[in-house]
XYZ file of C-alpha atoms in Angstrom:
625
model
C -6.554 -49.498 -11.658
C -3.804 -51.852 -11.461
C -0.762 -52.328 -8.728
C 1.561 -50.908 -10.915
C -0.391 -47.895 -11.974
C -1.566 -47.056 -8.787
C 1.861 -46.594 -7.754
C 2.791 -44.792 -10.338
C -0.068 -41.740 -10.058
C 0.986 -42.208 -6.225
C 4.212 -41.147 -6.921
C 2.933 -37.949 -9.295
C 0.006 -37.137 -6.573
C 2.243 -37.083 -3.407
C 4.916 -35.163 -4.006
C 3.018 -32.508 -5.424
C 0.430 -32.631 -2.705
C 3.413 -33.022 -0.297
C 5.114 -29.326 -1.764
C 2.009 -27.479 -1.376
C 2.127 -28.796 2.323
C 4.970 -27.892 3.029
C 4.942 -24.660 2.189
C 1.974 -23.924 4.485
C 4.082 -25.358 7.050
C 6.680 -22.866 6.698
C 4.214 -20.313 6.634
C 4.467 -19.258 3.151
C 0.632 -18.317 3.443
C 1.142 -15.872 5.394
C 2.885 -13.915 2.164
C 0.821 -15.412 -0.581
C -1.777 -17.187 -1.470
C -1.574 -21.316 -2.141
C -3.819 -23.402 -4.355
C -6.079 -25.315 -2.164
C -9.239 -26.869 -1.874
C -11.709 -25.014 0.480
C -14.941 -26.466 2.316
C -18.069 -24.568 2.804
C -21.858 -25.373 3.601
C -24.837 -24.521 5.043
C -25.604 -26.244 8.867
C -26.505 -29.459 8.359
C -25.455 -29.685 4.868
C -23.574 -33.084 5.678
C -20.297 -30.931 4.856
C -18.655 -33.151 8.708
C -20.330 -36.316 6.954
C -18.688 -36.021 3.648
C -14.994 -35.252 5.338
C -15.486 -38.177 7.824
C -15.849 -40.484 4.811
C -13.246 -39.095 3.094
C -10.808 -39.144 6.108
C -12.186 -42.385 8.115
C -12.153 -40.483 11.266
C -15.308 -38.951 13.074
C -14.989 -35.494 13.149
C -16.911 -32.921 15.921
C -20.631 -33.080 15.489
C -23.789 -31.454 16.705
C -26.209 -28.172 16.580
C -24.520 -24.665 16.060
C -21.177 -24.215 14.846
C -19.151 -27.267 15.028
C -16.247 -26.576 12.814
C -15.399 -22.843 14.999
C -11.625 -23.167 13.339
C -10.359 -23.308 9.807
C -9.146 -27.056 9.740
C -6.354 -28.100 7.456
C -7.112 -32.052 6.816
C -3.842 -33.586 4.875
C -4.371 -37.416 4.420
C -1.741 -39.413 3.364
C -2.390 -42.563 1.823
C -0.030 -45.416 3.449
C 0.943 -48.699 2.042
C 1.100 -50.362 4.960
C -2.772 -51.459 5.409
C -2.209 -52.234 9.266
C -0.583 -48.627 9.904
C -2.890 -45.520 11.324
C -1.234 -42.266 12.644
C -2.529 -39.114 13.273
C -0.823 -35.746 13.892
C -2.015 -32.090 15.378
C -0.849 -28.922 15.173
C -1.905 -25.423 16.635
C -0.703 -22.512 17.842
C 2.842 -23.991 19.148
C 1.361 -27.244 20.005
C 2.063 -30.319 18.162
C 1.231 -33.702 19.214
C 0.694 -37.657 17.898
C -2.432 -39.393 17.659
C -1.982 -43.178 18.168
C -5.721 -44.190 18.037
C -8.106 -42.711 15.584
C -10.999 -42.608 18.084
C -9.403 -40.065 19.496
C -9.624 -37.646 16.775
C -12.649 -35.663 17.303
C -11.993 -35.244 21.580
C -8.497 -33.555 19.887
C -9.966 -31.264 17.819
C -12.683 -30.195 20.086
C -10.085 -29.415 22.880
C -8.170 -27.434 19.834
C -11.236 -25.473 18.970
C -11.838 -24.827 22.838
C -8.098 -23.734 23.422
C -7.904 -21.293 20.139
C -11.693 -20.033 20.186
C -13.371 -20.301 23.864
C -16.549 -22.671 23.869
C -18.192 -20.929 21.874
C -16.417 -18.739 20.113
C -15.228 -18.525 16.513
C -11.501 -18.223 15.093
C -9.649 -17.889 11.441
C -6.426 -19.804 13.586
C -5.693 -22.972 11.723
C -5.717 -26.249 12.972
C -3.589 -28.625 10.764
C -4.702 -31.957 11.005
C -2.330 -35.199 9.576
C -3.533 -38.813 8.577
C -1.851 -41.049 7.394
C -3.951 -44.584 6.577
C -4.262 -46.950 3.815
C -7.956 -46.097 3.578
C -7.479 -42.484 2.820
C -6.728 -40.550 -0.427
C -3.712 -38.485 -1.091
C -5.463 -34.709 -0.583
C -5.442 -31.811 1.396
C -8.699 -30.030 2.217
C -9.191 -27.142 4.655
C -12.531 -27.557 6.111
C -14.309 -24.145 7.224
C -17.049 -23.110 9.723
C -20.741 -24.097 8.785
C -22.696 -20.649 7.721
C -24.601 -20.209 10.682
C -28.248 -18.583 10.189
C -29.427 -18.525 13.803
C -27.195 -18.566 16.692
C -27.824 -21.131 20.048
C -27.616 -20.346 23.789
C -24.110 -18.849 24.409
C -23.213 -18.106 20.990
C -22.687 -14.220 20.081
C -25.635 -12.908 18.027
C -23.465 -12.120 15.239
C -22.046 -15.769 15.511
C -23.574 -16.122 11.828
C -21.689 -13.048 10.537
C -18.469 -14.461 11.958
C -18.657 -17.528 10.188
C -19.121 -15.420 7.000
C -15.844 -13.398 7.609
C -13.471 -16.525 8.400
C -15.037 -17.982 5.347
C -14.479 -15.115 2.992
C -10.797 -15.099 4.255
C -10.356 -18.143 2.587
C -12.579 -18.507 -0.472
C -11.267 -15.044 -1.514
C -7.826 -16.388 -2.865
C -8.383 -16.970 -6.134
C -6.461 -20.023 -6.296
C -8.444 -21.902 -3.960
C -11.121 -24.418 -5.279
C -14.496 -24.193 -3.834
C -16.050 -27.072 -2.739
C -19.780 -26.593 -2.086
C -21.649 -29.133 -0.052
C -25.297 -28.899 -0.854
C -28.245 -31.470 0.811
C -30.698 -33.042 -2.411
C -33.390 -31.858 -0.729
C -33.188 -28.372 -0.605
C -33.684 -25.529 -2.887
C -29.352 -25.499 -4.221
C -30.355 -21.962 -5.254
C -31.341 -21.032 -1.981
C -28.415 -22.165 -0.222
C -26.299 -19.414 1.276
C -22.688 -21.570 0.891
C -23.700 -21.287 -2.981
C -24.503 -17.871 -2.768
C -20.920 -16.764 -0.969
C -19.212 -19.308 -3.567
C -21.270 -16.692 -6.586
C -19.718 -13.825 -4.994
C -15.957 -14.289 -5.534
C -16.541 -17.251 -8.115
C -19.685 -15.628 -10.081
C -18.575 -17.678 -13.295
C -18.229 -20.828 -11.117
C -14.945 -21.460 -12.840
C -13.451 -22.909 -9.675
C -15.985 -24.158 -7.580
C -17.479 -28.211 -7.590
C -20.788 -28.571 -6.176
C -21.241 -31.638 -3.913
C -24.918 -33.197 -3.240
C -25.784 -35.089 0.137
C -28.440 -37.021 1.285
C -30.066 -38.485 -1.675
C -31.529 -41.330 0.525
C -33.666 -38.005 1.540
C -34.900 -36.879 -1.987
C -38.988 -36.987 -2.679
C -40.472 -39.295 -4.943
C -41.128 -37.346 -8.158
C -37.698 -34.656 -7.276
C -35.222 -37.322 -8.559
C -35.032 -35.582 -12.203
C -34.846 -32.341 -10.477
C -31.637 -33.676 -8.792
C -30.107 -35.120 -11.957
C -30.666 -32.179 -13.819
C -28.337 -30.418 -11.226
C -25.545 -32.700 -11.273
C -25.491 -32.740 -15.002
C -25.022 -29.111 -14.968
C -28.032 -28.122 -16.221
C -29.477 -26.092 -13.504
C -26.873 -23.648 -11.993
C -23.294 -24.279 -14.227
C -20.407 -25.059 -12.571
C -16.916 -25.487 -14.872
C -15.335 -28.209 -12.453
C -19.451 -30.270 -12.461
C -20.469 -32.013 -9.852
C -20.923 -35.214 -7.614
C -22.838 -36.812 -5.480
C -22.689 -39.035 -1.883
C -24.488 -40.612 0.509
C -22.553 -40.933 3.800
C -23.587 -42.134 7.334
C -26.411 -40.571 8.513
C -27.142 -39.825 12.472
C -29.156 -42.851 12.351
C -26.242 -44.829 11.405
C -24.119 -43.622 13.912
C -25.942 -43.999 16.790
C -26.091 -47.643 15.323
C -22.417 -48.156 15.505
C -21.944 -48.374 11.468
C -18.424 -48.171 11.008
C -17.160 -46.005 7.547
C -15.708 -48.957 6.144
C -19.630 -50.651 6.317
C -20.889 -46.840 5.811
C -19.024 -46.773 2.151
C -20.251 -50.273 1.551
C -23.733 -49.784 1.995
C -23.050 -45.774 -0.309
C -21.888 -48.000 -3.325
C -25.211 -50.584 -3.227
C -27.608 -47.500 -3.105
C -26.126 -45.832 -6.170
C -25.827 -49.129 -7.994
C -28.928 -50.245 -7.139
C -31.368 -46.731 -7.427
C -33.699 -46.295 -10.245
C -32.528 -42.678 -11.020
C -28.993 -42.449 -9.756
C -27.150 -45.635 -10.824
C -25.897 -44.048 -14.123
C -24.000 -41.246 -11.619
C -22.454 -44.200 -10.671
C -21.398 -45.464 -14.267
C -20.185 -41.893 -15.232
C -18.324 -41.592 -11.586
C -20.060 -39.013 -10.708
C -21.292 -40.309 -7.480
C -19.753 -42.052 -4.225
C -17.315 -40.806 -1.918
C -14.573 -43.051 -3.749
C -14.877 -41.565 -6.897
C -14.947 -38.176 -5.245
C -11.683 -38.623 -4.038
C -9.924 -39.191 -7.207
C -12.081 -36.210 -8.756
C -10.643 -33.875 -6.061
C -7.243 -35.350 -6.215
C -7.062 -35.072 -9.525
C -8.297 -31.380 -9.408
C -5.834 -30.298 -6.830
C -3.000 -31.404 -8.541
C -4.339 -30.157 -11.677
C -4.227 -27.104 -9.829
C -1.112 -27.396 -8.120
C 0.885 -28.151 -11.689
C -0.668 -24.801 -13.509
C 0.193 -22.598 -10.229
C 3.716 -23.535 -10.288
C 4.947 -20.852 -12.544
C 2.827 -18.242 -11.326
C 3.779 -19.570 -7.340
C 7.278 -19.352 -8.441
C 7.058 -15.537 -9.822
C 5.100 -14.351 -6.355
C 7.548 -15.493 -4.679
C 10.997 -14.798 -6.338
C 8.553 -10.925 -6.292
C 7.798 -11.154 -2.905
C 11.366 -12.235 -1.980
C 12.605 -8.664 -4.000
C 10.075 -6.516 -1.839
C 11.144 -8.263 1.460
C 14.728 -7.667 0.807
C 14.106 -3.454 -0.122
C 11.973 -3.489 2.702
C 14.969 -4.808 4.767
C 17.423 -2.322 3.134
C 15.496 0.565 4.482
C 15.543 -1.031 8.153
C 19.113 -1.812 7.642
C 21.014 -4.568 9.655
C 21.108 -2.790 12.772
C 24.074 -1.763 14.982
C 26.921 -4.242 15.646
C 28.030 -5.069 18.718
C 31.718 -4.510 18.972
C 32.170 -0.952 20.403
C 34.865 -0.136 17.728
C 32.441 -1.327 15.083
C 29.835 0.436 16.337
C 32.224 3.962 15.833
C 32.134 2.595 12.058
C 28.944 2.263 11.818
C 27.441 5.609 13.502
C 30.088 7.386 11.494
C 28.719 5.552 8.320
C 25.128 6.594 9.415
C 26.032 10.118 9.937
C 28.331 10.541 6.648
C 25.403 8.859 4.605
C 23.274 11.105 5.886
C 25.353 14.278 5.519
C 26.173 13.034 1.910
C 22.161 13.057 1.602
C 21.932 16.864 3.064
C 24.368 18.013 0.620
C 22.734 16.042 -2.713
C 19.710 17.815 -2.168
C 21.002 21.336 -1.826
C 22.726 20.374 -4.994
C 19.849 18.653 -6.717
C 21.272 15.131 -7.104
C 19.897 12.067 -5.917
C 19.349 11.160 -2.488
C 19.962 7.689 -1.647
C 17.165 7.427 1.384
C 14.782 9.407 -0.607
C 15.400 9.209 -3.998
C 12.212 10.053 -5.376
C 12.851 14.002 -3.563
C 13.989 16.615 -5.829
C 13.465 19.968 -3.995
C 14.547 21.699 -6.805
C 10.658 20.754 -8.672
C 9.411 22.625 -5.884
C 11.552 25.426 -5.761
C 11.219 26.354 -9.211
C 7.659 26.544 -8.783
C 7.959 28.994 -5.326
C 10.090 31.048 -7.134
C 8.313 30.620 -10.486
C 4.977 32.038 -7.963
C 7.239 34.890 -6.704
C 8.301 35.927 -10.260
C 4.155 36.091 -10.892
C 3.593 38.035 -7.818
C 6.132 40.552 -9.765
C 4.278 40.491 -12.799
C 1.001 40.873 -10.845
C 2.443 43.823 -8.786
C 3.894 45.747 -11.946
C 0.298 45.704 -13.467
C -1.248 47.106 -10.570
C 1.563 49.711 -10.446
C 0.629 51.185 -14.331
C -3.101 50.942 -12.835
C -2.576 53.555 -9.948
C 0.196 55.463 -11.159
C -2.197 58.320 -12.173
C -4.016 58.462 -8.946
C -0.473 58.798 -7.519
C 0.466 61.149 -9.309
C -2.980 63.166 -9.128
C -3.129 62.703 -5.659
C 0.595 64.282 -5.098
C 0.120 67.159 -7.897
C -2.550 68.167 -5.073
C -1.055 67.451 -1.746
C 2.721 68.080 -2.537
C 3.246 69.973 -5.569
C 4.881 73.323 -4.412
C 5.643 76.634 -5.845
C 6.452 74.781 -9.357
C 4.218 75.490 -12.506
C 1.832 72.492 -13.483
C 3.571 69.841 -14.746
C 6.629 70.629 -13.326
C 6.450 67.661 -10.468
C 10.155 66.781 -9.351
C 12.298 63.773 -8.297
C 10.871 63.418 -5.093
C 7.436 62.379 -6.664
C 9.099 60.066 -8.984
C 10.763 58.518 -5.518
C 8.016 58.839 -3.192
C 5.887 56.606 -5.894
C 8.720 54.431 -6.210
C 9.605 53.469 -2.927
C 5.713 53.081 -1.791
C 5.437 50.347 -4.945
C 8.274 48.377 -3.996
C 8.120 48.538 0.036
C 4.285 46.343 -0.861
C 6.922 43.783 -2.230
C 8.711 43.497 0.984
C 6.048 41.331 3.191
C 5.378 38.947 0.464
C 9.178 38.371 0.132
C 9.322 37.489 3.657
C 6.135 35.450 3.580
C 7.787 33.449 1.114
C 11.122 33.000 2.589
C 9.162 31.238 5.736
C 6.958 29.220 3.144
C 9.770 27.667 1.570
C 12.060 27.626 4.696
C 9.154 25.016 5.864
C 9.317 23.541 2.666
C 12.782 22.312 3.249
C 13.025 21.877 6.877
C 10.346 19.329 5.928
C 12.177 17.745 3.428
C 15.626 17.195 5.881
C 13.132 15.881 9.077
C 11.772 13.414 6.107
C 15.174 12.644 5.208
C 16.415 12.321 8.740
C 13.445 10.128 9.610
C 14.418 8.220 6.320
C 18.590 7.330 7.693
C 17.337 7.243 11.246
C 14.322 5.601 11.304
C 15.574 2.950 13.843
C 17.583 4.849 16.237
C 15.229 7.284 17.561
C 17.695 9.063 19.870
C 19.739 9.791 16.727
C 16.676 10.865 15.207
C 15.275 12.928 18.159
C 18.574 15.075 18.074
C 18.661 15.594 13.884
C 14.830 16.778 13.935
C 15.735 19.386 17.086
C 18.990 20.608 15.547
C 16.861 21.040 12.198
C 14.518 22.998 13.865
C 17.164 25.403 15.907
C 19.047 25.774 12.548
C 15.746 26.541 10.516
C 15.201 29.315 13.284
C 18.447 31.070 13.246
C 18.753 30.798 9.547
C 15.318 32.248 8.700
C 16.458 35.050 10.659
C 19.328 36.030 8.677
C 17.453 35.303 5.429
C 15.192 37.727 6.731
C 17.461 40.158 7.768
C 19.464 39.868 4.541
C 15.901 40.456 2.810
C 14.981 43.281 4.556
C 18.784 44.781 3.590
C 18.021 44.331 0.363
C 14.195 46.212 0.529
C 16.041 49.377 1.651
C 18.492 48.946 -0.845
C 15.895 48.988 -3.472
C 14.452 52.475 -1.952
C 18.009 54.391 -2.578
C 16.123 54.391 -6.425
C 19.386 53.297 -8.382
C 20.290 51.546 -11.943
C 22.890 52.005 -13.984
C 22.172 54.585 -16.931
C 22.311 52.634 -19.606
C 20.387 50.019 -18.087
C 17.427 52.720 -17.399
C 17.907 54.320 -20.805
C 17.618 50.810 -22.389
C 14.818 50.027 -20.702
C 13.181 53.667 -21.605
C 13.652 52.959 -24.726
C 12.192 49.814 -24.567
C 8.757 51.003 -23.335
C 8.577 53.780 -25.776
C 9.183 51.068 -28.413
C 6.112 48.840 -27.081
C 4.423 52.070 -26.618
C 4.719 53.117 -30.237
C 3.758 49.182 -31.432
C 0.835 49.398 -29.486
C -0.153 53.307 -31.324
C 0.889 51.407 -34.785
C -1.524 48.391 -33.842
C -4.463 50.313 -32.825
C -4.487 53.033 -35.288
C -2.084 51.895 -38.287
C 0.327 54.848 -37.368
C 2.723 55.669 -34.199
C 1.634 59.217 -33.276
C 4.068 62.139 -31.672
C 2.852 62.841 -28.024
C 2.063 66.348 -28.917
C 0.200 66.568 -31.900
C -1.691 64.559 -34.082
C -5.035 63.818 -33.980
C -4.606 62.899 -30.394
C -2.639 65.975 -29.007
C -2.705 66.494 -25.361
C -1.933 69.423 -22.929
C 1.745 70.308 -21.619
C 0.711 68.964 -18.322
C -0.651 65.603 -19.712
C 2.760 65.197 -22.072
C 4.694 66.087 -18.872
C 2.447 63.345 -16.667
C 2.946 60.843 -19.309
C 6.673 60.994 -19.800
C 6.705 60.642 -15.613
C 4.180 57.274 -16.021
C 6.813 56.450 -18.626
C 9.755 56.703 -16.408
C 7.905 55.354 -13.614
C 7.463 52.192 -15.274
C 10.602 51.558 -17.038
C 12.576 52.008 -13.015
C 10.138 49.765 -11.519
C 10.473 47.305 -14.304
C 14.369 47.207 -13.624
C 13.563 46.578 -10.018
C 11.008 44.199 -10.572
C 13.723 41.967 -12.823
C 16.354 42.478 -9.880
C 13.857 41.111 -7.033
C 12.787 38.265 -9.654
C 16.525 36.993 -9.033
C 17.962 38.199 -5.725
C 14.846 36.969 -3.761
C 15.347 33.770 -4.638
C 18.751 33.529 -4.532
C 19.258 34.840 -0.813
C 16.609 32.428 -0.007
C 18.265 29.653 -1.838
C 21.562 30.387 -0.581
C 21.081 30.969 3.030
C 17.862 28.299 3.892
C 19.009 25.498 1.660
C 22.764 25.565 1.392
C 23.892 27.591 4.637
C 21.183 25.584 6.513
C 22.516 21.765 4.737
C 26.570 22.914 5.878
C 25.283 24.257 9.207
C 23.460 20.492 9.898
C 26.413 18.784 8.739
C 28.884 20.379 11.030
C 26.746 19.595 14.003
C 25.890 16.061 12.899
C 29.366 15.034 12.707
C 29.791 16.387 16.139
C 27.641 13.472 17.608
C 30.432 11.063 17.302
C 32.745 13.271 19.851
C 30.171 12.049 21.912
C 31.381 9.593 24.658
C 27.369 7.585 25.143
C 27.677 5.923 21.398
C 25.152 2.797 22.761
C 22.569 5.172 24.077
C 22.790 6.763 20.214
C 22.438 3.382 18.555
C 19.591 1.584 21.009
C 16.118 0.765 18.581
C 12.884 1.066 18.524
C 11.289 -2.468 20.080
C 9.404 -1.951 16.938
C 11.773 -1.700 14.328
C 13.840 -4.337 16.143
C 10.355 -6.998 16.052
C 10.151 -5.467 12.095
C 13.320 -6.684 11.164
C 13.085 -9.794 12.519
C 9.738 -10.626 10.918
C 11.302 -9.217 7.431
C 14.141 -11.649 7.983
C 11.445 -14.973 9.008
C 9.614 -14.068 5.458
C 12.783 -13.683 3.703
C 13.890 -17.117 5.259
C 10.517 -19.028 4.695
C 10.553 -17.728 0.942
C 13.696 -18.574 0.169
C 12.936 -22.259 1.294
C 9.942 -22.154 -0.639
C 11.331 -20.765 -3.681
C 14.189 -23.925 -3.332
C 11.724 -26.352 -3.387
C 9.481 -25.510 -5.733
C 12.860 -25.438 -7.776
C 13.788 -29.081 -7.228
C 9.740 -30.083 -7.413
């Protein structure tokens, strides 16, 4: 590639490289997931050997787990050939490295710092080069997959590895990269296996193969076959490297002599010099392959970056809304904004007895569940005047032989049609009451919900709504009750108007006679007919009749008046009562003692406000990318 062009993909590479970086650095991660390229492998794959050669600097090596931290490595390719510089940061540490040999001491004191000697952490480490020798990439290298753990280690030290791994390899817009030794089984390998589980159709993951030097005599085919895709598919392919061995580092064989010595096996091998022709093999062509997939990457996740974000950003901000801004300081402001609090919250208590929309709770309407409690009472009714036709005879048998007097059969007088009455309708009374306390709970609920909902983060506000809603839900379902009750021993004076009770007479007869018509084609007199019955029978029919047609009125006038004392007294008496006393708080002389928050709403808000900041950058410059 010439001067000229070089500088030119340069200047496409970095930047984009550069704005996924610096979006981690805000922290954007934390909200959404970045394209990236992850690394995973087996112990001893040669995963540390292929990210030495990649980076030029020796990373931490030995048995166990090495890499015990996620490691960011950004590496930024410098056009000064004299200039090396290395940065760190952890935790809230960040610090320059001035000599590259110092790289690996660094990390291992990072590791020891985040993780304990031995221990195992998803923290990140974010590690900067900058060196002529090194491409423009970021990779984030993660722990080996341990299968058996060493002295000191935890015994699940394997199943640790797994779970910072998965963390990481789950995001879908991560790239897999897949480090694999030549002379093992690939199918075998677990770091292929966990790449199969969230990749299955290997659509993002590149398969790297190490050690070749290693292969056996005769396996060489078996390895081509694999990087030409022919074994297990992969869409991104794969490559292959030979980097510095232990061998060659106990020999002192520098990376630059290491790289060297990578390009004369591949041009030189029997098998594996056409990888080299079709750059599928070396660490150099690696590079530009992975470059050139991250920013692929990078440039298709734009958009979709952009709408997570600007999405995110909309959630953050209604999440914010619902915490508020929290009180002011000025005392006179703070007046303002308690008697904001408390009007807005009053306003609230009064929507809902009214059915409108609540502005801390719009998705309540009590009125849904009111019509069905009162929709349940009218059925109770219904339920109750069908059991009253049922045992209307055995009433009436039962007080032709305990009560009936000096009178001839059939003869039974006002008092029976009273007696059977008031004995129906005093059953209703209990249930009434039942259901007055059912729905008073119904909307107390509802107005702690809502008070929880304005007051969230002032708790002493909060603590004295929820105890005034609970003293007014007290006294009120006592004069509901009471006004009940009033209306239960109205019901036994036994009173309609005439013309209601004749109307509804004749109403029954009507059904009666529709019912004769149905069943036998004809509507026949009560005496006579083919079905003639005895005086006493007519006479205990036309009381049934009268019976039914009172206790139907009745029934109709408890359908309504039920429901509206309840109504009336538990949702708006109870909503006025709450405001009065609310709006008496701010007579109150210890206004900052009302206002103070929850530690935890306080830390909420802040953290809502960091995300809202760090997206907002992010959106910006992904904007002017």
């Amino acid at each position: 590639m010439s001067a000229s062009l070089n500088n030119s993909y340069e200047r496409n590479v970095r930047p984009c490289i550069d704005l996924i970086d610096s979006l981690r650095a805000l922290g954007v991660e934390k909200d959404l997931a970045l394209p990236t390229i992850a690394v995973i492998g087996d112990q001893s794959s040669g995963k540390s050997s292929v990210l030495e050669a990649l980076s030029g600097v020796a990373l931490p090596r030995g048995s166990g787990v090495v890499t015990r931290c996620p490691l960011e490595l950004k590496m930024k390719k410098s056009r000064n050939e004299d200039f090396w510089h290395g940065k760190i940061n952890y935790k809230d540490y960040e610090g320059e490295i001035k000599n590259s040999a110092d790289v690996e001491k660094i990390i291992r004191k990072a590791q020891n710092e985040i993780a304990g000697a031995l221990g195992i952490s998803d923290e990140l480490i974010s590690l900067e080069i900058t060196s002529p020798n090194v491409p423009n990439l970021t990779l984030i290298d993660l722990p080996g997959i341990v299968r058996v753990s060493i002295r000191g280690q935890p015994e699940d030290i394997g199943e640790q590895s797994k779970s910072v791994i998965r963390k990481f390899i789950t995001n879908q817009n991560t790239i897999l990269l897949v480090v694999v030794p030549c002379n093992v089984d690939i199918a075998t390998t677990e770091a292929l296996r966990m790449a199969q589980e969230v990749d299955p159709y290997g659509e993002r993951t590149l398969g790297i193969l190490t050690k070749p030097d290693l292969v056996d005599r005769g396996m060489e085919d078996a390895v081509l076959s694999i990087i030409n895709n022919e074994a297990i598919y992969l869409s991104k392919g794969y490559m292959i490297v030979r980097c510095r061995g232990q061998q060659e580092i106990m020999e002192n064989i520098s990376l630059h002599e290491a790289m060297r010595k990578e390009r004369d096996f591949f041009n030189t091998h029997p098998y594996f010099s056409k990888l080299y022709d079709e750059k599928k093999a070396t660490i150099h062509n690696l590079a530009d392959k992975l470059t050139h997939e991250l920013v692929h990457h990078i440039e298709q996740s734009l958009p979709l970056l952009k709408e997570q974000i600007q999405s995110k950003l909309a959630e953050t901000q209604g999440e914010l809304n619902r915490y508020g801004s929290g009180a002011p300081t000025d005392p006179e402001e703070k007046i303002v904004f308690l008697t904001n609090k408390i009007t807005a919250f009053n306003q609230d208590a009064i929507n809902l007895t009214a059915g409108e929309e609540l502005k801390n709770l719009p998705q309540v309407n009590i009125f849904s569940s009111l019509r069905k409690e009162f929709a349940d009472w009218k059925t109770d009714l219904q339920k109750s005047e069908e059991k009253f036709k049922k045992v209307i005879e055995k009433e009436l048998k039962e007080y032709e032989e305990k009560y009936r007097g000096r009178e001839c059969p059939g003869f039974l007088n006002y008092q029976a049609f009273e007696v059977i009455v008031r004995n129906q309708i005093k059953e209703l009374e209990e249930p009434a009451v039942a259901r007055m306390n059912d729905i008073s709970d119904l909307i107390m609920n509802i107005l702690i919900h809502l008070s929880e909902a304005n007051f969230k983060e002032f708790p002493q506000i909060l603590k004295i709504a929820k105890t005034k809603i609970e003293n007014i839900k007290e006294t009120k379902e006592k004069e509901a009750e009471s006004m009940l009750r009033t209306q239960f021993r109205m019901e036994l004076m036994v009173y309609t108007q005439d013309s209601m009770y004749s109307d509804s007479l004749k109403k029954l007869k009507l059904m009666e006679e529709k019912a004769e018509r149905q069943a036998h084609g004809v509507a026949y007199p009560r005496s006579g007919g083919l079905y003639k019955q005895s005086d006493i029978e007519d006479a205990m029919e036309e009381l049934t009749r009268h019976l039914k047609s009172y206790y139907s009125i009745a029934s109709r006038r408890l359908a309504d008046q039920v429901p509206m004392v309840i109504r009336y007294i538990m949702l708006q008496e109870s909503a006025k009562q709450l405001q009065r006393e609310m709006l008496q708080l701010m007579r109150l002389n210890d206004i900052d003692v009302l206002l103070e928050e929850t530690d935890d709403i306080y830390i909420k808000r802040n953290n809502l406000k960091s995300r809202q900041d760090r997206l907002k950058k992010a959106l910006k410059r992904i904007i002017i990318s």
